[in-house]
Amino acid sequence: MAGGRVYGGRNSSVLSALLQNQKSSEPLDSLFLSGSSNSSSSSFLGSRSMVSFEDVRGGSGLNRSLFHQYEHEDNGEDDLDEYPHQPGKKRRLTADQVRFLEKSFDVENKLEPERKVLLAKDLGLQPRQVAIWFQNRRARWKTKHLEKDYEVLQANYNNLKANCESLSKENDKLKAEVLVLSDKLQLKEKVRGNSELSDTNQLSQEPPHKPIADSASEGEVSKVSAVASKQEDHSSGRSDIFDSDSPHYTDGVHSSLMEPGDSSYVLEPEQSDLSQDEEDNFSKSLLPPYIFPKLEDVDYSDTPANSCNFGFPVEDHAFWSWSY
DNA sequence: TTGTGTTTTATTGCCTCC
DNA sequence: GGAGGCAATAAAACACAA
């Protein structure tokens, strides 16, 4: 062993006793019998989880020496010296040895020293080989486990993404509805403004509040829609075209009474105590773009297709790293 | 047969625990 | 300080297509 480690130095007296009690005709039974080991470890799961080498061999009647790469007799000599390591030569374990080790691993993936020695003795391997096999097996198990975890996470992610996309579509639909409704509202305001203007020309002392039409005709809606689409040609959501048509256009100075953060901002304009000009300004600033930003106003440059990537680059799904 | 990719066995160095 | 675990890695063994 080039590593300079000393293996098997612990519990040597216990191991000797175990080795002396371990007859070759009793393959590994003592490994799995509850209470058969003086180890207090709870990892020995009792007879129900026992695995015997005979079981693994399937009662095929194969000669036991078949499983001993380094055939040796239980003659009391130093076991470690009986497994000469041949540097530069690696030997694969036989299928039966691997099968048995697998079963043992299923029972308990950690290897107590006693178990290691007994396994090694019964399989005709060096304890060190058994330890290495368990170590590598644990590494493989961990890798597999990580892959499974990753698959689960990816499935969850895809699920969430799909949900988010459908919600995003629904959101777009609702935004379009809001746009149509706001068009209607603006049309109402315009109709009311025109009637007020003519009334003012006729009766200058007329009170400002007038009843407005309950609904706009289809033609009016389409007309307003055309205006609205005109509005969208402007980078600003506030249309000077629309305002300049209004008789109460106030040189582009908009009311600052209502702030976007004000929750009452879009509520109940008809019950407002504002003056007519204030009301007009209110109407002009109704549903400003920062409440319902247009899709083209939203910067998705780093969020392809939609905003459902949860802040992560799409190609960066493998960023998750897990430690166990 | 040979080149190449994958799997398995083994080593090394570092870390933690007792 | 010794024993053992783990990550990283080397290298032999194996699988397989060309």
Short mmCIF file of C-alpha atoms in Angstrom, two decimals, chain A:
data_model
loop_
_atom_site.label_atom_id
_atom_site.label_comp_id
_atom_site.label_asym_id
_atom_site.label_seq_id
_atom_site.Cartn_x
_atom_site.Cartn_y
_atom_site.Cartn_z
CA MET A 1 0.00 0.00 0.00
CA ALA A 2 1.65 3.13 -1.15
CA GLY A 3 -0.52 5.46 0.83
CA GLY A 4 1.33 4.88 4.04
CA ARG A 5 -1.88 4.22 5.92
CA VAL A 6 -2.16 1.48 8.44
CA TYR A 7 -5.36 -0.44 8.00
CA GLY A 8 -7.02 -2.85 10.32
CA GLY A 9 -5.11 -1.68 13.30
CA ARG A 10 -8.18 -1.04 15.37
CA ASN A 11 -9.85 -3.67 17.55
CA SER A 12 -7.28 -6.19 16.52
CA SER A 13 -8.07 -8.47 19.43
CA VAL A 14 -11.76 -8.36 18.66
CA LEU A 15 -11.06 -9.06 15.04
CA SER A 16 -8.87 -11.98 15.89
CA ALA A 17 -11.61 -13.46 17.98
CA LEU A 18 -14.10 -12.88 15.22
CA LEU A 19 -11.79 -14.39 12.68
CA GLN A 20 -11.18 -17.42 14.81
CA ASN A 21 -14.87 -17.96 15.28
CA GLN A 22 -15.57 -17.52 11.62
CA LYS A 23 -15.52 -20.90 10.02
CA SER A 24 -15.41 -21.17 6.30
CA SER A 25 -18.52 -23.31 6.43
CA GLU A 26 -20.49 -20.45 7.96
CA PRO A 27 -20.25 -17.82 5.31
CA LEU A 28 -21.03 -14.43 6.68
CA ASP A 29 -23.99 -15.55 8.70
CA SER A 30 -22.50 -13.95 11.73
CA LEU A 31 -22.42 -10.68 9.87
CA PHE A 32 -26.15 -10.39 9.81
CA LEU A 33 -27.28 -12.24 12.90
CA SER A 34 -28.58 -9.79 15.39
CA GLY A 35 -26.35 -9.75 18.40
CA SER A 36 -23.79 -11.90 16.72
CA SER A 37 -21.33 -9.08 16.70
CA ASN A 38 -20.02 -7.40 19.76
CA SER A 39 -20.53 -4.18 17.95
CA SER A 40 -23.14 -1.98 19.54
CA SER A 41 -23.95 -0.50 16.19
CA SER A 42 -27.60 -0.47 15.31
CA SER A 43 -26.79 -0.90 11.68
CA PHE A 44 -26.94 -4.62 11.95
CA LEU A 45 -30.51 -5.06 11.02
CA GLY A 46 -31.21 -8.51 12.32
CA SER A 47 -31.97 -11.80 10.71
CA ARG A 48 -34.75 -10.50 8.51
CA SER A 49 -32.27 -8.44 6.57
CA MET A 50 -29.64 -11.08 6.56
CA VAL A 51 -27.74 -11.87 3.43
CA SER A 52 -25.71 -14.98 3.20
CA PHE A 53 -23.17 -15.70 0.60
CA GLU A 54 -24.98 -18.95 -0.14
CA ASP A 55 -28.13 -17.00 -0.90
CA VAL A 56 -26.32 -14.71 -3.23
CA ARG A 57 -24.76 -17.63 -5.01
CA GLY A 58 -28.25 -18.94 -5.44
CA GLY A 59 -27.38 -22.34 -4.05
CA SER A 60 -25.62 -23.09 -7.26
CA GLY A 61 -23.18 -25.29 -5.50
CA LEU A 62 -20.25 -23.34 -6.80
CA ASN A 63 -17.04 -24.11 -5.10
CA ARG A 64 -16.32 -21.58 -2.46
CA SER A 65 -12.82 -21.13 -3.74
CA LEU A 66 -14.35 -19.72 -6.85
CA PHE A 67 -14.91 -16.54 -4.94
CA HIS A 68 -11.45 -16.33 -3.58
CA GLN A 69 -9.19 -14.46 -5.85
CA TYR A 70 -6.51 -15.01 -3.32
CA GLU A 71 -7.24 -18.52 -2.20
CA HIS A 72 -6.11 -19.09 1.31
CA GLU A 73 -6.72 -21.47 4.17
CA ASP A 74 -7.87 -20.35 7.53
CA ASN A 75 -4.59 -21.34 9.03
CA GLY A 76 -4.20 -18.53 11.46
CA GLU A 77 -1.58 -16.69 9.49
CA ASP A 78 -1.67 -12.95 9.13
CA ASP A 79 -4.51 -12.35 6.71
CA LEU A 80 -3.18 -9.15 5.31
CA ASP A 81 0.01 -10.85 4.26
CA GLU A 82 -1.98 -13.44 2.38
CA TYR A 83 -3.31 -10.91 -0.12
CA PRO A 84 -0.23 -9.72 -1.86
CA HIS A 85 -0.91 -6.58 -3.74
CA GLN A 86 0.42 -6.69 -7.23
CA PRO A 87 1.19 -3.15 -8.23
CA GLY A 88 0.02 -2.18 -11.66
CA LYS A 89 -2.50 -5.01 -11.77
CA LYS A 90 -6.15 -4.46 -11.12
CA ARG A 91 -8.51 -7.33 -10.80
CA ARG A 92 -12.19 -6.98 -11.18
CA LEU A 93 -14.31 -8.66 -8.62
CA THR A 94 -16.34 -11.58 -9.82
CA ALA A 95 -20.02 -11.12 -10.49
CA ASP A 96 -20.89 -13.12 -7.42
CA GLN A 97 -18.58 -11.12 -5.22
CA VAL A 98 -20.13 -7.94 -6.50
CA ARG A 99 -23.62 -9.32 -6.03
CA PHE A 100 -22.87 -10.18 -2.47
CA LEU A 101 -21.29 -6.84 -1.78
CA GLU A 102 -24.33 -5.16 -3.29
CA LYS A 103 -26.65 -7.04 -1.00
CA SER A 104 -24.48 -6.15 1.92
CA PHE A 105 -24.51 -2.54 0.82
CA ASP A 106 -28.29 -2.59 0.62
CA VAL A 107 -28.42 -3.72 4.21
CA GLU A 108 -26.06 -1.01 5.39
CA ASN A 109 -23.98 1.28 3.27
CA LYS A 110 -21.48 1.99 6.00
CA LEU A 111 -18.93 -0.59 6.87
CA GLU A 112 -18.01 -1.32 10.44
CA PRO A 113 -14.55 -2.78 10.93
CA GLU A 114 -15.88 -6.12 12.09
CA ARG A 115 -18.17 -6.40 9.13
CA LYS A 116 -15.43 -5.38 6.80
CA VAL A 117 -13.12 -8.09 8.01
CA LEU A 118 -15.78 -10.74 7.91
CA LEU A 119 -16.86 -9.75 4.44
CA ALA A 120 -13.30 -9.72 3.27
CA LYS A 121 -12.62 -13.09 4.75
CA ASP A 122 -15.65 -14.69 3.27
CA LEU A 123 -15.16 -13.17 -0.15
CA GLY A 124 -11.48 -13.89 -0.15
CA LEU A 125 -10.59 -10.25 -0.48
CA GLN A 126 -8.45 -7.90 1.49
CA PRO A 127 -10.40 -5.86 4.02
CA ARG A 128 -8.96 -2.87 2.27
CA GLN A 129 -10.56 -3.98 -0.98
CA VAL A 130 -13.92 -4.29 0.71
CA ALA A 131 -13.52 -0.84 2.21
CA ILE A 132 -12.58 0.60 -1.15
CA TRP A 133 -15.51 -1.14 -2.81
CA PHE A 134 -17.92 0.35 -0.25
CA GLN A 135 -16.36 3.75 -0.63
CA ASN A 136 -16.70 3.69 -4.40
CA ARG A 137 -20.17 2.27 -4.11
CA ARG A 138 -21.20 5.11 -1.82
CA ALA A 139 -19.84 7.57 -4.36
CA ARG A 140 -21.84 5.92 -7.13
CA TRP A 141 -24.95 5.92 -4.98
CA LYS A 142 -24.52 9.60 -4.27
CA THR A 143 -24.10 10.42 -7.92
CA LYS A 144 -27.23 8.50 -8.82
CA HIS A 145 -29.11 10.13 -5.99
CA LEU A 146 -28.05 13.56 -7.18
CA GLU A 147 -29.22 12.75 -10.68
CA LYS A 148 -32.59 11.71 -9.37
CA ASP A 149 -32.87 14.83 -7.27
CA TYR A 150 -31.99 16.90 -10.28
CA GLU A 151 -34.66 15.22 -12.37
CA VAL A 152 -37.26 15.91 -9.69
CA LEU A 153 -36.22 19.53 -9.45
CA GLN A 154 -36.27 19.91 -13.19
CA ALA A 155 -39.77 18.44 -13.37
CA ASN A 156 -40.91 20.86 -10.67
CA TYR A 157 -39.31 23.71 -12.51
CA ASN A 158 -41.00 22.79 -15.78
CA ASN A 159 -44.30 22.56 -13.97
CA LEU A 160 -43.90 25.99 -12.46
CA LYS A 161 -42.80 27.39 -15.78
CA ALA A 162 -45.88 26.05 -17.51
CA ASN A 163 -48.09 27.49 -14.80
CA CYS A 164 -46.37 30.82 -15.06
CA GLU A 165 -46.76 30.90 -18.81
CA SER A 166 -50.48 30.23 -18.63
CA LEU A 167 -50.84 32.92 -15.98
CA SER A 168 -48.88 35.28 -18.16
CA LYS A 169 -51.24 34.64 -21.07
CA GLU A 170 -54.22 35.21 -18.84
CA ASN A 171 -52.62 38.41 -17.65
CA ASP A 172 -52.19 39.60 -21.22
CA LYS A 173 -55.81 38.83 -21.92
CA LEU A 174 -56.91 40.83 -18.91
CA LYS A 175 -54.68 43.71 -19.91
CA ALA A 176 -56.32 43.81 -23.33
CA GLU A 177 -59.72 43.85 -21.66
CA VAL A 178 -58.63 46.72 -19.47
CA LEU A 179 -57.45 48.60 -22.52
CA VAL A 180 -60.84 48.25 -24.22
CA LEU A 181 -62.65 49.33 -21.08
CA SER A 182 -60.41 52.34 -20.62
CA ASP A 183 -61.07 53.27 -24.24
CA LYS A 184 -64.76 53.20 -23.53
CA LEU A 185 -64.29 55.32 -20.46
CA GLN A 186 -62.25 57.88 -22.33
CA LEU A 187 -64.90 58.01 -25.02
CA LYS A 188 -67.49 58.76 -22.38
CA GLU A 189 -65.34 61.54 -21.05
CA LYS A 190 -64.89 62.96 -24.49
CA VAL A 191 -68.61 62.86 -25.23
CA ARG A 192 -69.31 64.56 -21.95
CA GLY A 193 -66.66 67.19 -22.61
CA ASN A 194 -68.11 68.00 -26.02
CA SER A 195 -71.61 68.39 -24.64
CA GLU A 196 -70.30 70.57 -21.86
CA LEU A 197 -68.49 72.74 -24.37
CA SER A 198 -71.65 73.31 -26.39
CA ASP A 199 -73.60 73.91 -23.21
CA THR A 200 -71.03 76.45 -22.09
CA ASN A 201 -71.36 78.25 -25.38
CA GLN A 202 -75.10 78.45 -24.88
CA LEU A 203 -75.37 78.83 -21.15
CA SER A 204 -72.17 80.04 -19.54
CA GLN A 205 -73.57 79.62 -16.00
CA GLU A 206 -74.48 75.94 -16.40
CA PRO A 207 -73.27 73.70 -13.55
CA PRO A 208 -70.33 71.49 -14.57
CA HIS A 209 -71.80 68.07 -13.83
CA LYS A 210 -73.79 66.47 -16.60
CA PRO A 211 -75.14 62.99 -17.00
CA ILE A 212 -73.14 60.94 -19.42
CA ALA A 213 -74.17 58.20 -21.75
CA ASP A 214 -74.29 54.78 -20.16
CA SER A 215 -72.50 53.08 -22.94
CA ALA A 216 -70.73 53.93 -26.12
CA SER A 217 -71.97 52.63 -29.43
CA GLU A 218 -69.96 50.11 -31.39
CA GLY A 219 -68.90 52.78 -33.82
CA GLU A 220 -67.71 54.98 -31.06
CA VAL A 221 -65.70 52.17 -29.55
CA SER A 222 -63.97 51.45 -32.80
CA LYS A 223 -63.29 55.12 -33.25
CA VAL A 224 -61.73 55.31 -29.83
CA SER A 225 -59.79 52.18 -30.48
CA ALA A 226 -58.29 53.85 -33.49
CA VAL A 227 -57.34 56.77 -31.30
CA ALA A 228 -55.93 54.40 -28.73
CA SER A 229 -53.81 52.67 -31.30
CA LYS A 230 -52.63 56.11 -32.36
CA GLN A 231 -51.75 56.69 -28.75
CA GLU A 232 -49.60 53.59 -28.75
CA ASP A 233 -47.46 55.07 -31.47
CA HIS A 234 -46.17 57.52 -28.91
CA SER A 235 -43.47 56.56 -26.54
CA SER A 236 -45.40 58.23 -23.77
CA GLY A 237 -48.66 56.69 -22.72
CA ARG A 238 -50.14 60.17 -22.37
CA SER A 239 -51.40 61.25 -25.71
CA ASP A 240 -51.05 64.87 -26.76
CA ILE A 241 -53.17 64.07 -29.76
CA PHE A 242 -56.00 62.96 -27.61
CA ASP A 243 -55.55 65.87 -25.22
CA SER A 244 -55.29 68.44 -27.95
CA ASP A 245 -58.68 67.32 -29.16
CA SER A 246 -60.07 68.02 -25.77
CA PRO A 247 -61.59 71.47 -25.21
CA HIS A 248 -60.02 71.46 -21.77
CA TYR A 249 -56.50 70.78 -22.90
CA THR A 250 -54.28 72.42 -20.35
CA ASP A 251 -50.95 72.78 -22.13
CA GLY A 252 -49.79 69.35 -21.10
CA VAL A 253 -49.70 70.05 -17.40
CA HIS A 254 -51.23 67.06 -15.71
CA SER A 255 -52.70 66.81 -12.33
CA SER A 256 -50.29 65.82 -9.67
CA LEU A 257 -53.01 65.38 -7.10
CA MET A 258 -53.16 61.67 -7.64
CA GLU A 259 -50.07 59.63 -7.39
CA PRO A 260 -49.65 56.25 -9.00
CA GLY A 261 -49.21 54.66 -5.67
CA ASP A 262 -52.55 55.93 -4.45
CA SER A 263 -54.94 53.06 -4.32
CA SER A 264 -57.92 55.35 -4.83
CA TYR A 265 -56.36 56.59 -7.98
CA VAL A 266 -58.64 54.77 -10.39
CA LEU A 267 -61.70 54.56 -8.22
CA GLU A 268 -65.06 56.25 -8.61
CA PRO A 269 -64.25 59.25 -10.77
CA GLU A 270 -67.94 60.21 -10.97
CA GLN A 271 -68.09 60.95 -7.28
CA SER A 272 -65.07 63.13 -7.33
CA ASP A 273 -65.16 66.52 -5.61
CA LEU A 274 -62.56 67.81 -8.02
CA SER A 275 -63.19 70.79 -10.19
CA GLN A 276 -63.95 70.25 -13.85
CA ASP A 277 -60.38 70.87 -14.91
CA GLU A 278 -59.12 68.60 -12.27
CA GLU A 279 -61.58 66.00 -13.37
CA ASP A 280 -60.43 66.35 -16.96
CA ASN A 281 -56.87 66.03 -15.93
CA PHE A 282 -57.87 63.05 -13.89
CA SER A 283 -59.50 61.53 -16.92
CA LYS A 284 -56.47 62.18 -19.03
CA SER A 285 -54.25 60.46 -16.58
CA LEU A 286 -56.65 57.63 -16.00
CA LEU A 287 -54.96 54.24 -16.30
CA PRO A 288 -51.49 55.54 -17.00
CA PRO A 289 -49.00 53.20 -18.58
CA TYR A 290 -47.18 52.55 -15.36
CA ILE A 291 -50.24 50.86 -13.95
CA PHE A 292 -50.71 48.57 -16.92
CA PRO A 293 -47.49 48.71 -18.85
CA LYS A 294 -47.77 47.71 -22.44
CA LEU A 295 -46.00 44.50 -23.32
CA GLU A 296 -43.64 46.31 -25.64
CA ASP A 297 -42.72 48.66 -22.83
CA VAL A 298 -41.50 45.83 -20.66
CA ASP A 299 -37.89 44.93 -21.11
CA TYR A 300 -37.70 41.19 -21.61
CA SER A 301 -34.31 41.34 -23.21
CA ASP A 302 -32.81 39.18 -20.53
CA THR A 303 -35.92 37.12 -20.02
CA PRO A 304 -36.63 35.31 -23.23
CA ALA A 305 -40.22 34.59 -24.28
CA ASN A 306 -41.72 35.58 -20.98
CA SER A 307 -40.84 36.40 -17.45
CA CYS A 308 -41.25 32.86 -16.24
CA ASN A 309 -37.62 32.02 -15.76
CA PHE A 310 -37.68 33.07 -12.12
CA GLY A 311 -34.70 35.29 -12.60
CA PHE A 312 -32.43 32.54 -13.84
CA PRO A 313 -31.00 32.33 -17.31
CA VAL A 314 -32.84 29.63 -19.20
CA GLU A 315 -29.66 27.80 -20.04
CA ASP A 316 -28.54 27.87 -16.48
CA HIS A 317 -30.67 25.13 -15.05
CA ALA A 318 -27.67 23.15 -14.01
CA PHE A 319 -26.58 25.75 -11.56
CA TRP A 320 -28.14 23.94 -8.67
CA SER A 321 -25.53 22.28 -6.62
CA TRP A 322 -26.31 20.23 -3.61
CA SER A 323 -24.28 19.11 -0.76
CA TYR A 324 -25.13 16.13 1.32
#
